[in-house]
Coordinates of C-alpha atoms and ligand atoms in Angstrom, one line a residue:
M988 CA 120.0 88.8 132.1
C989 CA 117.4 87.9 135.2
G990 CA 114.1 88.3 135.0
I991 CA 111.7 89.7 137.3
I992 CA 108.3 89.1 137.9
A993 CA 105.8 90.8 140.5
Y994 CA 102.3 91.0 141.8
V995 CA 99.6 92.8 143.7
G996 CA 96.2 92.3 142.5
D997 CA 93.2 90.2 143.8
R998 CA 94.3 86.7 142.3
E999 CA 96.4 84.1 143.8
A1000 CA 100.0 85.6 143.4
Q1001 CA 102.2 82.3 143.0
P1002 CA 100.5 81.0 140.1
I1003 CA 101.2 84.1 138.6
L1004 CA 104.4 85.0 139.4
L1005 CA 105.9 81.4 138.5
D1006 CA 104.0 81.7 135.0
G1007 CA 105.6 84.9 134.6
L1008 CA 109.1 83.6 135.1
S1009 CA 108.4 80.8 132.8
R1010 CA 108.1 83.4 130.3
L1011 CA 111.1 85.1 131.4
E1012 CA 113.3 81.9 131.7
Y1013 CA 114.9 82.9 128.6
R1014 CA 116.5 85.9 130.3
G1015 CA 118.4 83.6 132.9
Y1016 CA 117.8 80.2 134.2
D1017 CA 120.4 79.0 136.6
S1018 CA 117.9 79.2 139.9
A1019 CA 114.9 80.8 140.7
G1020 CA 112.6 82.3 143.8
L1021 CA 109.5 83.9 145.2
A1022 CA 108.7 85.7 148.2
V1023 CA 105.0 86.3 148.6
H1024 CA 103.0 87.9 151.4
T1025 CA 101.0 85.3 153.7
A1026 CA 98.9 86.1 156.9
G1027 CA 101.8 84.6 158.8
G1028 CA 104.1 87.2 157.4
L1029 CA 107.3 86.5 154.0
R1030 CA 107.0 83.0 152.3
V1031 CA 110.4 82.8 150.6
Q1032 CA 111.0 79.4 148.4
K1033 CA 114.1 79.5 146.4
K1034 CA 116.2 76.8 144.3
A1035 CA 119.0 76.3 142.0
G1036 CA 118.0 75.0 138.4
R1037 CA 115.2 75.3 136.3
I1038 CA 111.8 77.2 136.9
A1039 CA 110.4 73.1 136.9
A1040 CA 112.0 73.0 140.0
L1041 CA 110.9 76.2 141.6
S1042 CA 107.6 74.9 141.0
A1043 CA 107.5 71.8 141.9
A1044 CA 109.1 73.3 145.5
V1045 CA 105.9 75.5 145.6
A1046 CA 103.3 72.8 144.7
R1047 CA 104.6 70.5 147.9
Q1048 CA 104.0 73.3 150.2
P1049 CA 101.7 76.1 148.5
V1050 CA 100.1 79.1 150.5
S1051 CA 97.2 81.6 149.7
S1052 CA 98.4 85.2 148.7
T1053 CA 97.9 88.2 146.8
S1054 CA 101.2 89.5 146.5
G1055 CA 104.8 88.8 146.0
I1056 CA 108.0 89.1 143.9
S1057 CA 110.0 86.5 141.9
H1058 CA 113.2 86.2 139.8
T1059 CA 114.8 83.8 137.5
R1060 CA 118.9 84.3 138.1
W1061 CA 121.8 84.2 135.6
A1062 CA 124.8 84.6 137.6
T1063 CA 127.0 87.5 137.8
H1064 CA 128.3 87.3 141.8
G1065 CA 128.3 83.8 143.4
E1066 CA 127.3 80.3 141.7
P1067 CA 124.1 79.3 141.3
T1068 CA 122.9 77.3 144.5
D1069 CA 119.7 77.9 146.8
A1070 CA 121.4 80.4 148.8
N1071 CA 122.7 82.6 146.3
A1072 CA 119.0 82.3 144.2
H1073 CA 116.7 85.3 145.1
P1074 CA 114.8 87.0 146.6
H1075 CA 117.5 87.9 149.6
L1076 CA 115.9 89.3 152.8
D1077 CA 117.5 92.1 154.8
Q1078 CA 118.8 91.2 158.4
S1079 CA 115.5 91.5 160.2
G1080 CA 114.0 88.9 157.3
N1081 CA 111.0 91.3 156.8
I1082 CA 112.2 92.8 154.0
A1083 CA 112.3 91.2 150.6
L1084 CA 114.2 92.2 147.5
V1085 CA 115.0 90.6 143.9
H1086 CA 117.3 92.3 141.5
N1087 CA 118.8 92.9 137.7
G1088 CA 122.2 94.2 137.3
V1089 CA 125.2 94.9 139.0
I1090 CA 126.1 96.6 142.5
E1091 CA 129.5 97.5 141.5
N1092 CA 130.7 99.0 145.0
F1093 CA 128.6 95.7 147.0
H1094 CA 132.2 94.9 148.7
E1095 CA 132.6 98.5 150.4
L1096 CA 129.1 98.0 151.6
K1097 CA 129.2 94.8 152.6
Q1098 CA 132.4 95.5 154.6
A1099 CA 130.4 98.4 156.1
L1100 CA 127.3 96.7 157.2
T1101 CA 129.7 93.7 158.5
L1102 CA 131.2 95.8 160.9
Q1103 CA 127.6 97.2 162.0
G1104 CA 126.7 93.2 163.0
H1105 CA 125.3 92.3 159.9
V1106 CA 124.9 89.0 158.7
F1107 CA 125.4 87.5 155.3
H1108 CA 124.4 84.0 153.7
S1109 CA 125.0 84.7 149.8
A1110 CA 127.6 85.4 147.7
T1111 CA 125.7 88.2 146.0
D1112 CA 126.2 92.1 145.5
T1113 CA 121.7 91.8 145.8
E1114 CA 121.8 90.7 149.6
V1115 CA 124.1 93.6 150.6
L1116 CA 121.4 96.4 148.8
A1117 CA 118.6 94.2 151.0
H1118 CA 120.4 94.4 154.3
L1119 CA 120.6 98.5 152.9
I1120 CA 117.4 98.9 152.8
G1121 CA 116.8 97.2 156.1
E1122 CA 119.7 99.4 158.1
H1123 CA 118.1 102.4 157.0
Y1124 CA 114.6 101.3 157.5
E1125 CA 115.6 100.6 161.1
K1126 CA 116.6 104.4 161.5
L1127 CA 113.3 105.8 159.9
A1128 CA 111.2 105.0 162.4
T1129 CA 109.8 108.3 162.3
L1130 CA 107.6 107.0 159.5
S1131 CA 105.7 104.7 159.1
G1132 CA 103.6 102.1 156.5
V1133 CA 104.9 102.7 152.6
A1134 CA 106.5 106.1 153.2
R1135 CA 109.1 104.5 155.3
L1136 CA 110.1 101.7 153.0
S1137 CA 109.8 104.1 150.1
A1138 CA 112.5 106.5 152.1
A1139 CA 114.5 103.3 153.0
V1140 CA 114.9 101.9 149.4
R1141 CA 115.5 105.7 148.2
A1142 CA 118.0 105.8 150.7
A1143 CA 119.6 102.8 150.1
L1144 CA 119.7 102.9 146.5
G1145 CA 121.3 106.8 146.4
E1146 CA 124.4 104.4 148.3
V1147 CA 125.1 101.9 145.6
D1148 CA 127.3 102.4 142.1
G1149 CA 126.0 100.2 139.4
T1150 CA 122.7 99.0 137.6
Y1151 CA 119.8 97.8 139.3
G1152 CA 116.2 97.1 138.7
I1153 CA 114.6 96.1 141.8
A1154 CA 111.5 94.5 143.3
V1155 CA 111.3 95.3 146.8
I1156 CA 108.2 94.0 149.5
H1157 CA 107.8 94.2 153.4
R1158 CA 106.1 92.1 155.5
D1159 CA 104.1 94.6 157.3
L1160 CA 102.6 95.7 153.6
P1161 CA 101.0 92.8 152.1
N1162 CA 99.4 94.1 148.7
V1163 CA 102.6 96.7 148.0
V1164 CA 105.3 96.4 145.6
I1165 CA 108.2 99.0 145.2
G1166 CA 110.3 98.6 142.2
A1167 CA 113.3 100.9 141.0
R1168 CA 115.3 101.0 138.0
R1169 CA 119.1 102.2 136.6
G1170 CA 120.0 100.8 133.9
S1171 CA 118.4 97.3 133.8
P1172 CA 114.4 97.3 132.5
L1173 CA 111.2 97.4 134.6
V1174 CA 108.0 97.6 133.0
V1175 CA 104.9 97.9 134.9
G1176 CA 101.5 95.8 133.7
I1177 CA 98.3 97.6 134.5
G1178 CA 94.8 95.9 135.0
A1179 CA 92.3 97.8 136.8
T1180 CA 92.9 96.1 139.9
E1181 CA 96.1 94.5 140.2
K1182 CA 99.6 95.8 139.0
F1183 CA 102.4 93.6 137.6
L1184 CA 106.1 94.7 137.0
S1185 CA 108.3 92.8 134.8
S1186 CA 111.8 92.8 133.3
D1187 CA 110.0 92.3 129.8
A1188 CA 107.1 93.3 128.6
A1189 CA 106.1 90.0 126.5
A1190 CA 105.5 88.5 130.2
L1191 CA 103.1 90.7 130.5
A1192 CA 101.1 89.8 127.7
P1193 CA 98.4 87.3 128.9
Y1194 CA 97.4 89.7 132.2
T1195 CA 97.2 93.2 130.4
Q1196 CA 97.7 94.6 127.6
K1197 CA 98.4 98.3 128.9
V1198 CA 102.0 98.8 130.2
V1199 CA 104.1 101.5 131.5
Y1200 CA 108.1 101.4 130.2
L1201 CA 109.8 102.4 133.3
K1202 CA 113.3 105.2 132.8
D1203 CA 116.2 104.9 134.6
F1204 CA 115.7 106.8 138.1
D1205 CA 111.9 105.9 138.2
F1206 CA 110.4 104.7 141.4
V1207 CA 107.3 103.1 141.6
T1208 CA 104.7 102.0 144.4
L1209 CA 102.0 99.5 143.4
Q1210 CA 99.2 98.6 144.9
P1211 CA 96.1 96.3 143.4
G1212 CA 94.4 99.3 142.7
Q1213 CA 96.6 102.3 141.4
F1214 CA 100.2 102.7 140.5
D1215 CA 102.6 105.7 142.3
L1216 CA 105.4 106.7 139.7
Q1217 CA 107.8 109.1 140.4
N1218 CA 111.7 109.7 140.0
L1219 CA 114.1 108.1 142.6
G1220 CA 114.7 112.1 144.4
G1221 CA 110.4 112.1 144.9
R1222 CA 109.1 114.1 142.4
D1223 CA 106.3 113.1 139.9
T1224 CA 107.7 111.9 136.3
D1225 CA 105.8 112.2 132.9
Y1226 CA 104.9 108.7 131.9
E1227 CA 103.3 107.1 128.9
I1228 CA 100.4 104.4 129.7
K1229 CA 101.5 101.9 125.9
E1230 CA 99.4 99.3 124.1
L1231 CA 101.5 96.0 124.0
D1232 CA 101.9 95.4 120.3
F1233 CA 101.8 91.4 120.4
K1234 CA 99.3 89.4 121.3
P1235 CA 99.9 86.4 124.0
E1236 CA 100.1 83.9 121.3
A1237 CA 102.8 85.2 119.6
A1238 CA 105.2 84.1 122.8
E1239 CA 103.7 80.4 122.8
Q1240 CA 105.8 77.8 121.5
G1241 CA 102.9 76.1 119.6
A1242 CA 103.4 72.6 118.0
F1243 CA 107.0 73.3 117.4
A1244 CA 109.5 70.9 119.4
H1245 CA 111.6 74.4 120.4
F1246 CA 111.0 78.3 120.5
M1247 CA 114.3 78.5 118.5
L1248 CA 113.1 76.1 115.8
K1249 CA 109.2 78.1 115.5
E1250 CA 111.6 81.3 115.3
I1251 CA 113.5 80.2 112.3
F1252 CA 109.9 78.8 110.8
E1253 CA 108.3 82.2 110.9
Q1254 CA 111.2 84.0 108.9
P1255 CA 108.8 84.4 105.8
E1256 CA 106.7 86.3 107.7
T1257 CA 109.5 87.9 109.7
I1258 CA 110.6 89.7 106.4
R1259 CA 107.5 91.0 105.2
N1260 CA 106.8 92.3 108.6
A1261 CA 110.3 93.8 108.5
M1262 CA 109.2 95.7 105.1
R1263 CA 105.5 96.2 105.6
G1264 CA 104.1 99.6 104.5
R1265 CA 108.1 100.8 104.2
V1266 CA 108.4 100.3 100.3
D1267 CA 107.5 102.6 98.0
K1268 CA 107.6 101.2 94.4
D1269 CA 106.6 104.1 92.4
T1270 CA 109.9 106.2 93.6
A1271 CA 111.9 102.6 93.9
T1272 CA 112.4 103.6 97.3
A1273 CA 112.2 102.8 100.8
H1274 CA 110.5 104.7 103.1
L1275 CA 111.6 105.0 107.0
G1276 CA 110.1 107.9 108.9
G1277 CA 111.6 107.0 112.0
L1278 CA 114.9 107.8 110.7
N1279 CA 114.1 111.3 111.6
L1280 CA 116.2 112.4 109.4
T1281 CA 115.6 114.5 105.7
G1282 CA 116.7 113.6 102.6
E1283 CA 119.0 116.0 102.0
Q1284 CA 120.5 115.3 106.0
L1285 CA 121.0 111.5 104.5
R1286 CA 122.2 112.5 101.0
D1287 CA 125.0 114.6 103.3
L1288 CA 126.3 111.9 105.5
R1289 CA 130.3 110.4 105.0
R1290 CA 130.2 107.6 107.0
I1291 CA 128.2 105.4 108.9
I1292 CA 129.5 103.3 112.2
V1293 CA 127.2 100.4 113.0
L1294 CA 127.5 99.0 116.5
G1295 CA 126.1 95.5 118.0
C1296 CA 127.0 92.6 120.0
G1297 CA 126.4 89.0 118.8
T1298 CA 124.1 88.4 116.2
A1299 CA 122.8 91.8 116.1
L1300 CA 126.8 92.6 114.9
Y1301 CA 127.0 90.1 112.6
A1302 CA 123.8 91.9 110.5
G1303 CA 125.2 95.1 111.3
M1304 CA 128.6 93.3 108.9
V1305 CA 125.6 92.4 106.8
G1306 CA 124.0 95.7 106.6
K1307 CA 127.6 97.5 106.0
H1308 CA 128.0 95.2 102.8
M1309 CA 124.2 96.5 101.5
I1310 CA 124.7 100.0 102.1
E1311 CA 128.5 100.0 100.6
N1312 CA 127.3 98.6 97.9
A1313 CA 123.6 100.4 97.1
A1314 CA 125.0 103.7 98.4
L1315 CA 128.8 103.8 98.2
L1316 CA 128.8 105.0 101.2
P1317 CA 131.2 104.1 104.1
V1318 CA 130.5 101.8 106.6
E1319 CA 132.4 100.7 109.7
T1320 CA 130.8 98.3 111.9
D1321 CA 132.2 97.4 115.6
F1322 CA 131.4 95.5 118.9
S1323 CA 129.7 98.1 121.4
S1324 CA 131.5 96.7 124.2
E1325 CA 135.0 98.2 122.4
F1326 CA 133.9 101.3 121.0
R1327 CA 132.9 102.4 124.1
Y1328 CA 135.9 102.4 125.8
R1329 CA 138.3 103.1 122.4
N1330 CA 139.5 106.1 121.2
T1331 CA 138.1 106.0 117.9
P1332 CA 138.5 109.1 115.4
L1333 CA 135.3 110.3 115.1
E1334 CA 134.1 113.0 111.9
N1335 CA 131.4 115.3 111.8
D1336 CA 128.5 113.8 109.8
T1337 CA 128.9 110.6 110.6
L1338 CA 125.7 108.7 111.6
F1339 CA 125.7 105.8 114.3
F1340 CA 123.6 102.5 113.7
V1341 CA 123.3 100.8 117.2
V1342 CA 121.2 97.3 116.4
S1343 CA 119.8 95.3 119.0
Q1344 CA 116.9 92.9 119.0
S1345 CA 116.5 93.7 123.0
G1346 CA 117.2 96.7 123.0
E1347 CA 118.4 96.4 126.3
T1348 CA 122.2 94.7 125.9
A1349 CA 124.4 97.1 127.9
D1350 CA 127.1 97.2 126.1
T1351 CA 125.3 98.6 123.5
L1352 CA 123.2 100.9 125.3
G1353 CA 126.6 102.0 126.6
A1354 CA 127.9 102.6 123.0
L1355 CA 124.7 104.5 122.1
R1356 CA 125.2 106.8 125.1
E1357 CA 129.1 106.9 124.1
A1358 CA 128.2 108.0 120.5
Q1359 CA 125.7 110.7 121.7
R1360 CA 128.0 111.9 124.3
K1361 CA 130.4 112.9 121.8
G1362 CA 127.6 115.0 119.8
H1363 CA 126.9 112.2 117.1
R1364 CA 122.7 111.3 116.1
A1365 CA 122.8 107.8 117.3
L1366 CA 119.9 105.5 115.3
G1367 CA 118.6 102.2 116.8
I1368 CA 117.5 99.0 115.0
C1369 CA 115.6 97.5 118.2
N1370 CA 112.9 95.1 118.2
N1371 CA 111.6 95.6 122.0
V1372 CA 108.8 98.5 121.5
G1373 CA 109.9 101.0 124.5
S1374 CA 113.2 99.3 125.3
T1375 CA 115.8 101.3 126.9
I1376 CA 117.8 102.0 123.4
A1377 CA 115.1 102.1 121.4
R1378 CA 113.6 105.3 123.9
E1379 CA 117.0 107.3 124.4
S1380 CA 118.0 106.5 120.7
D1381 CA 117.1 109.4 118.2
G1382 CA 115.4 108.0 116.0
G1383 CA 115.4 104.5 114.2
V1384 CA 113.5 101.1 112.7
Y1385 CA 111.4 99.0 114.6
M1386 CA 112.2 95.1 113.5
H1387 CA 108.4 94.2 114.5
A1388 CA 109.5 90.7 114.6
G1389 CA 107.6 90.1 117.4
P1390 CA 109.1 88.3 120.6
E1391 CA 112.0 85.9 120.1
I1392 CA 112.5 83.6 123.2
G1393 CA 114.8 81.1 121.9
V1394 CA 118.3 82.4 123.2
A1395 CA 120.0 81.6 120.4
A1396 CA 118.9 84.7 118.0
T1397 CA 117.2 83.5 114.8
K1398 CA 114.5 85.3 113.2
S1399 CA 116.3 88.7 114.7
F1400 CA 119.4 88.4 112.1
I1401 CA 117.0 87.9 109.0
S1402 CA 114.9 90.8 110.3
Q1403 CA 118.0 93.4 111.2
A1404 CA 119.2 92.3 107.8
T1405 CA 116.0 93.2 106.0
V1406 CA 116.0 96.7 107.3
F1407 CA 119.5 97.4 106.3
A1408 CA 118.2 96.4 103.1
L1409 CA 115.9 99.5 103.3
L1410 CA 118.3 101.2 104.3
A1411 CA 120.8 100.6 101.2
L1412 CA 117.9 101.3 99.3
K1413 CA 116.7 104.0 100.8
L1414 CA 120.9 105.8 101.1
G1415 CA 121.7 104.6 97.6
R1416 CA 118.4 106.5 95.9
L1417 CA 119.4 109.5 97.6
R1418 CA 122.9 109.2 95.8
H1419 CA 123.7 107.4 92.8
L1420 CA 121.1 104.3 92.7
S1421 CA 118.7 104.4 89.6
A1422 CA 115.2 104.2 89.6
S1423 CA 115.7 100.5 87.9
A1424 CA 118.4 99.2 90.3
G1425 CA 116.3 100.6 93.0
G1426 CA 113.3 98.8 91.3
E1427 CA 114.9 95.4 91.2
I1428 CA 115.9 95.0 94.5
I1429 CA 112.4 96.1 96.0
E1430 CA 111.5 93.1 93.6
A1431 CA 114.3 90.9 94.5
L1432 CA 113.1 91.8 98.4
E1433 CA 109.7 91.0 98.0
K1434 CA 110.6 87.2 96.4
L1435 CA 112.4 86.8 99.7
P1436 CA 109.8 85.2 102.1
A1437 CA 108.7 82.6 99.2
Q1438 CA 112.4 81.7 99.0
V1439 CA 112.8 81.4 102.4
E1440 CA 109.8 79.1 102.4
V1441 CA 111.7 77.1 100.2
I1442 CA 115.0 76.4 102.1
L1443 CA 112.7 75.7 105.2
Q1444 CA 111.3 72.8 103.5
Q1445 CA 114.8 71.4 103.0
S1446 CA 114.8 71.0 107.0
D1447 CA 114.8 67.4 106.8
A1448 CA 117.4 66.9 104.3
I1449 CA 119.3 69.8 106.7
K1450 CA 118.7 67.2 109.5
N1451 CA 120.5 64.0 108.1
I1452 CA 123.4 66.4 107.3
A1453 CA 123.5 67.3 110.6
E1454 CA 123.4 63.8 112.3
K1455 CA 126.3 63.0 110.1
Y1456 CA 128.6 65.3 111.5
A1457 CA 127.3 65.7 114.6
D1458 CA 129.9 64.5 116.8
S1459 CA 132.6 66.6 115.4
R1460 CA 134.7 68.5 117.9
S1461 CA 135.0 71.1 115.4
M1462 CA 133.4 73.0 112.5
L1463 CA 134.5 75.9 110.2
F1464 CA 132.7 78.1 108.6
F1465 CA 133.8 80.1 105.2
G1466 CA 131.7 82.5 103.4
R1467 CA 133.2 86.4 101.5
L1468 CA 132.3 89.6 101.2
G1469 CA 128.4 89.5 102.9
N1470 CA 128.5 85.8 103.5
Y1471 CA 131.4 86.5 105.6
P1472 CA 128.8 87.8 108.9
V1473 CA 126.7 84.9 107.8
A1474 CA 130.3 82.3 108.3
L1475 CA 130.5 84.2 112.0
E1476 CA 127.0 83.9 112.0
G1477 CA 126.5 80.3 111.7
A1478 CA 129.5 79.4 113.5
L1479 CA 128.0 81.2 116.4
K1480 CA 124.7 79.5 116.4
M1481 CA 126.5 76.3 116.2
K1482 CA 128.7 77.0 119.4
E1483 CA 125.7 78.6 121.2
I1484 CA 123.0 75.8 121.2
S1485 CA 125.4 72.3 120.3
Y1486 CA 128.6 73.5 121.7
L1487 CA 130.8 72.2 119.4
H1488 CA 133.5 74.6 118.6
A1489 CA 132.9 76.5 115.6
E1490 CA 134.8 79.5 113.9
G1491 CA 133.6 81.6 110.9
Y1492 CA 136.4 82.7 108.8
P1493 CA 136.3 84.6 105.3
S1494 CA 137.3 82.1 102.7
S1495 CA 140.4 83.6 101.3
E1496 CA 141.9 83.4 105.1
L1497 CA 142.1 80.0 104.9
K1498 CA 145.3 79.3 103.5
H1499 CA 146.4 81.8 106.3
G1500 CA 146.9 79.9 109.4
V1501 CA 143.2 77.6 109.7
I1502 CA 144.2 75.4 107.3
A1503 CA 146.2 73.5 109.7
L1504 CA 143.3 73.1 111.5
I1505 CA 141.7 71.0 108.3
D1506 CA 141.8 67.2 108.5
K1507 CA 139.3 64.3 108.1
K1508 CA 137.2 64.5 111.1
T1509 CA 137.0 68.6 111.4
P1510 CA 134.2 69.6 108.5
S1511 CA 133.8 73.0 107.1
V1512 CA 130.4 74.8 105.4
V1513 CA 131.8 76.5 102.7
I1514 CA 129.4 79.3 101.3
A1515 CA 129.4 79.4 97.4
P1516 CA 126.6 81.3 96.3
H1517 CA 126.8 81.7 92.6
D1518 CA 128.5 85.0 92.7
S1519 CA 130.9 87.2 91.5
L1520 CA 133.3 85.2 94.1
Y1521 CA 131.8 81.6 93.3
D1522 CA 135.7 80.6 91.8
K1523 CA 137.0 81.9 94.5
N1524 CA 135.1 80.0 96.9
M1525 CA 135.1 77.2 94.9
N1526 CA 139.1 77.4 94.5
S1527 CA 138.8 77.1 98.8
L1528 CA 136.8 74.2 98.3
Q1529 CA 139.6 72.5 96.8
E1530 CA 142.2 73.4 99.2
I1531 CA 140.0 72.3 102.1
K1532 CA 139.3 68.6 100.1
A1533 CA 143.2 68.1 99.0
R1534 CA 143.9 67.9 103.0
C1535 CA 141.1 65.6 103.5
G1536 CA 138.6 67.8 105.2
P1537 CA 135.3 67.2 104.8
V1538 CA 132.8 69.7 102.9
I1539 CA 129.4 70.6 103.2
C1540 CA 129.0 73.6 100.5
L1541 CA 126.1 75.8 100.6
T1542 CA 125.1 76.8 97.1
T1543 CA 122.8 78.7 95.1
C1544 CA 120.7 76.6 92.3
G1545 CA 121.3 77.0 88.7
G1546 CA 124.7 78.2 87.5
R1547 CA 127.7 75.8 86.9
D1548 CA 127.0 72.7 89.4
T1549 CA 130.1 71.9 91.1
G1550 CA 128.6 70.8 94.2
H1551 CA 130.1 67.5 93.2
L1552 CA 133.0 68.6 94.8
A1553 CA 132.3 68.8 97.9
D1554 CA 130.9 66.1 100.5
E1555 CA 127.6 67.7 101.3
V1556 CA 125.2 70.2 99.1
I1557 CA 122.4 72.8 100.2
K1558 CA 121.3 74.1 97.4
I1559 CA 118.9 77.2 97.7
P1560 CA 117.1 80.1 95.5
Q1561 CA 119.3 82.6 94.3
T1562 CA 118.7 86.5 94.6
L1563 CA 120.8 89.4 93.7
E1564 CA 124.2 89.4 95.3
L1565 CA 123.3 92.3 97.8
L1566 CA 120.5 90.0 99.6
Q1567 CA 121.7 86.7 99.2
P1568 CA 123.4 86.7 102.7
I1569 CA 119.5 86.9 104.4
L1570 CA 118.8 83.7 102.4
N1571 CA 121.9 81.8 102.9
V1572 CA 121.7 82.3 107.1
V1573 CA 118.8 80.1 107.1
P1574 CA 120.3 76.7 106.5
L1575 CA 123.1 77.4 108.7
Q1576 CA 120.1 78.1 111.4
L1577 CA 118.7 74.6 110.9
L1578 CA 121.7 73.1 110.9
A1579 CA 123.0 74.3 113.9
Y1580 CA 119.2 73.2 115.1
H1581 CA 119.4 69.6 114.2
T1582 CA 122.9 69.5 115.7
A1583 CA 122.2 70.8 118.7
A1584 CA 119.3 68.1 118.9
A1585 CA 120.9 65.4 117.5
L1586 CA 123.5 66.2 120.8
G1587 CA 120.5 66.3 123.3
R1588 CA 121.2 69.8 123.8
D1589 CA 119.0 72.0 125.7
I1590 CA 117.8 74.0 122.7
D1591 CA 115.9 77.0 124.2
K1592 CA 118.2 77.8 127.1
P1593 CA 121.5 76.4 126.3
R1594 CA 124.2 76.5 129.2
N1595 CA 125.9 79.8 130.5
L1596 CA 124.1 82.1 128.0
A1597 CA 121.5 84.4 128.5
K1598 CA 119.1 86.1 126.0
S1599 CA 119.2 89.7 126.8
V1600 CA 122.7 90.4 128.8
T1601 CA 122.0 94.0 130.7
V1602 CA 125.6 93.8 132.4
E1603 CA 128.8 94.7 131.4
Ligands
LIG807 C1 123.4 88.1 124.0 C2 122.4 87.1 123.1 C3 123.0 87.0 121.8 C4 122.8 88.4 121.2 C5 123.4 89.0 121.9 C6 122.8 90.8 121.3 O1 124.5 87.8 123.3 O2 123.2 85.8 123.9 O3 122.2 85.9 121.1 O4 123.0 88.0 119.8 O5 123.1 89.0 123.1 O6 121.5 90.9 121.9 P1 120.7 92.1 121.1 O7 119.2 92.0 122.2 O8 121.2 93.5 121.7 O9 120.6 92.1 119.9

């Protein structure tokens, strides 16, 4: 949700800023801009539209500069226009600011500044903060240089309510960038003679492997040869320099047409990475050291609550089925955004899991903090090492899925579901689950990567199906038990990247209303593996066929073959009922991908979306 990249050093800044923005484009892509120091003052360029439009504008009028700030936007306040794009300037035009987050009291601040003679040129909350910094800067005339700018930024931030990750420059301070965060992620990248500030470490990987993840209320001053990290109050603060755990190639598209397709095809490896070093065949259990809980504490749990948004929540719903089945432990799931404001009755011995690929989703972070405020232990299942949720949770499990760039989540779902399978195994083995049953789960888990490969080989066949139904206005997805969240995820993928209307339902709900939607032009995807509810799923399929609805049936190889009842059949390998959702999601990702491709959609950057939603 908006991406920031800033640079100070000894190289040309503009190419680095534009390259960084292109790596952050998944965070927002409705407009972009940059401001750099030049011999003649600040050069600001902003453009509505994709980063390519900004790059073209910069290429037409390149300037030499070794420091600057830049931003790619996902609009919250004000439409995506050139004027609303960041950076924003203060009244004097000497201070430039980029911002990720929301200034909640911007109306009041804007009114007060307007009365003092400030004139605004955009509808954004960010411009108000730029003017506020400028107002303080004018008043701090007894100070000079970096001290004056720092004091002005600190004073302004002291007056704002809301969230921010910001980068600020002043025309008279070349090679100085000031950054601060509260609620929106920022990472400092460290080179010997250059420093970076970015919303996401992945954008820094081509330039440096050494990073410092900023905490809320951190305040950093970057200069080419040094950086100074304090808190907002001006006191020194602890920090740790971390080595990035991925190489730049991991965030490259390679030979694939889209990041989404690349990430779908990475999933065999994603499963291996989620399991690596965590499975113990001798004791038929999983080792998840980051949980920071003893076997006894885990055995004494009475309830688990899983929170997340979008795909992460659906992976949590798959996890509910796994844990309840393998460990007979009650699990509830909830939207992070609902949980954080609800009066949820909570008992002792309840453990929370918050699930988030980015580790920065504002609603999930809010839910984590609410659970902790209520005195509960909350663990994270995150991909981004060093992210806010990973740092603030009381422990958890890293997904190790590598960077996910496609806005539509794919490999993160499979990774989260695999982590939940390991959790289910561990919790089960601490309770009633026998060693032989645990061993069966491990054996099945180890076969999953090869089984995903078999599904991926059907990509062309799924493409044919997708092309046949791509002109539908609506598509319905049905599944039961662990496959109900898979139906939800299949529908979400379809909505997100093809813009087709799509809904997911438990198959049995068909007859309670949704059946009214069935007609010749509304295809249904029925997830019907050969499991305990196969016959019941087939009943639903027949009910759809009886109303002339086209059916795409997703079923497993072997078992009774009733696939001929459907218009299209996708057959995939069979695994344990507990793990089948992990396989079933893959054809649905491909179906959404190929549908969107047939419709000519912008698959990696679907309209109106952002990958990491760091505002409420
Ligand atoms: C946004 C994205 C979804 C994603 C959700 C949760 O809504 O568009 O694709 O599933 O956020 O993201 P997280 O990073 O918390 O997993």
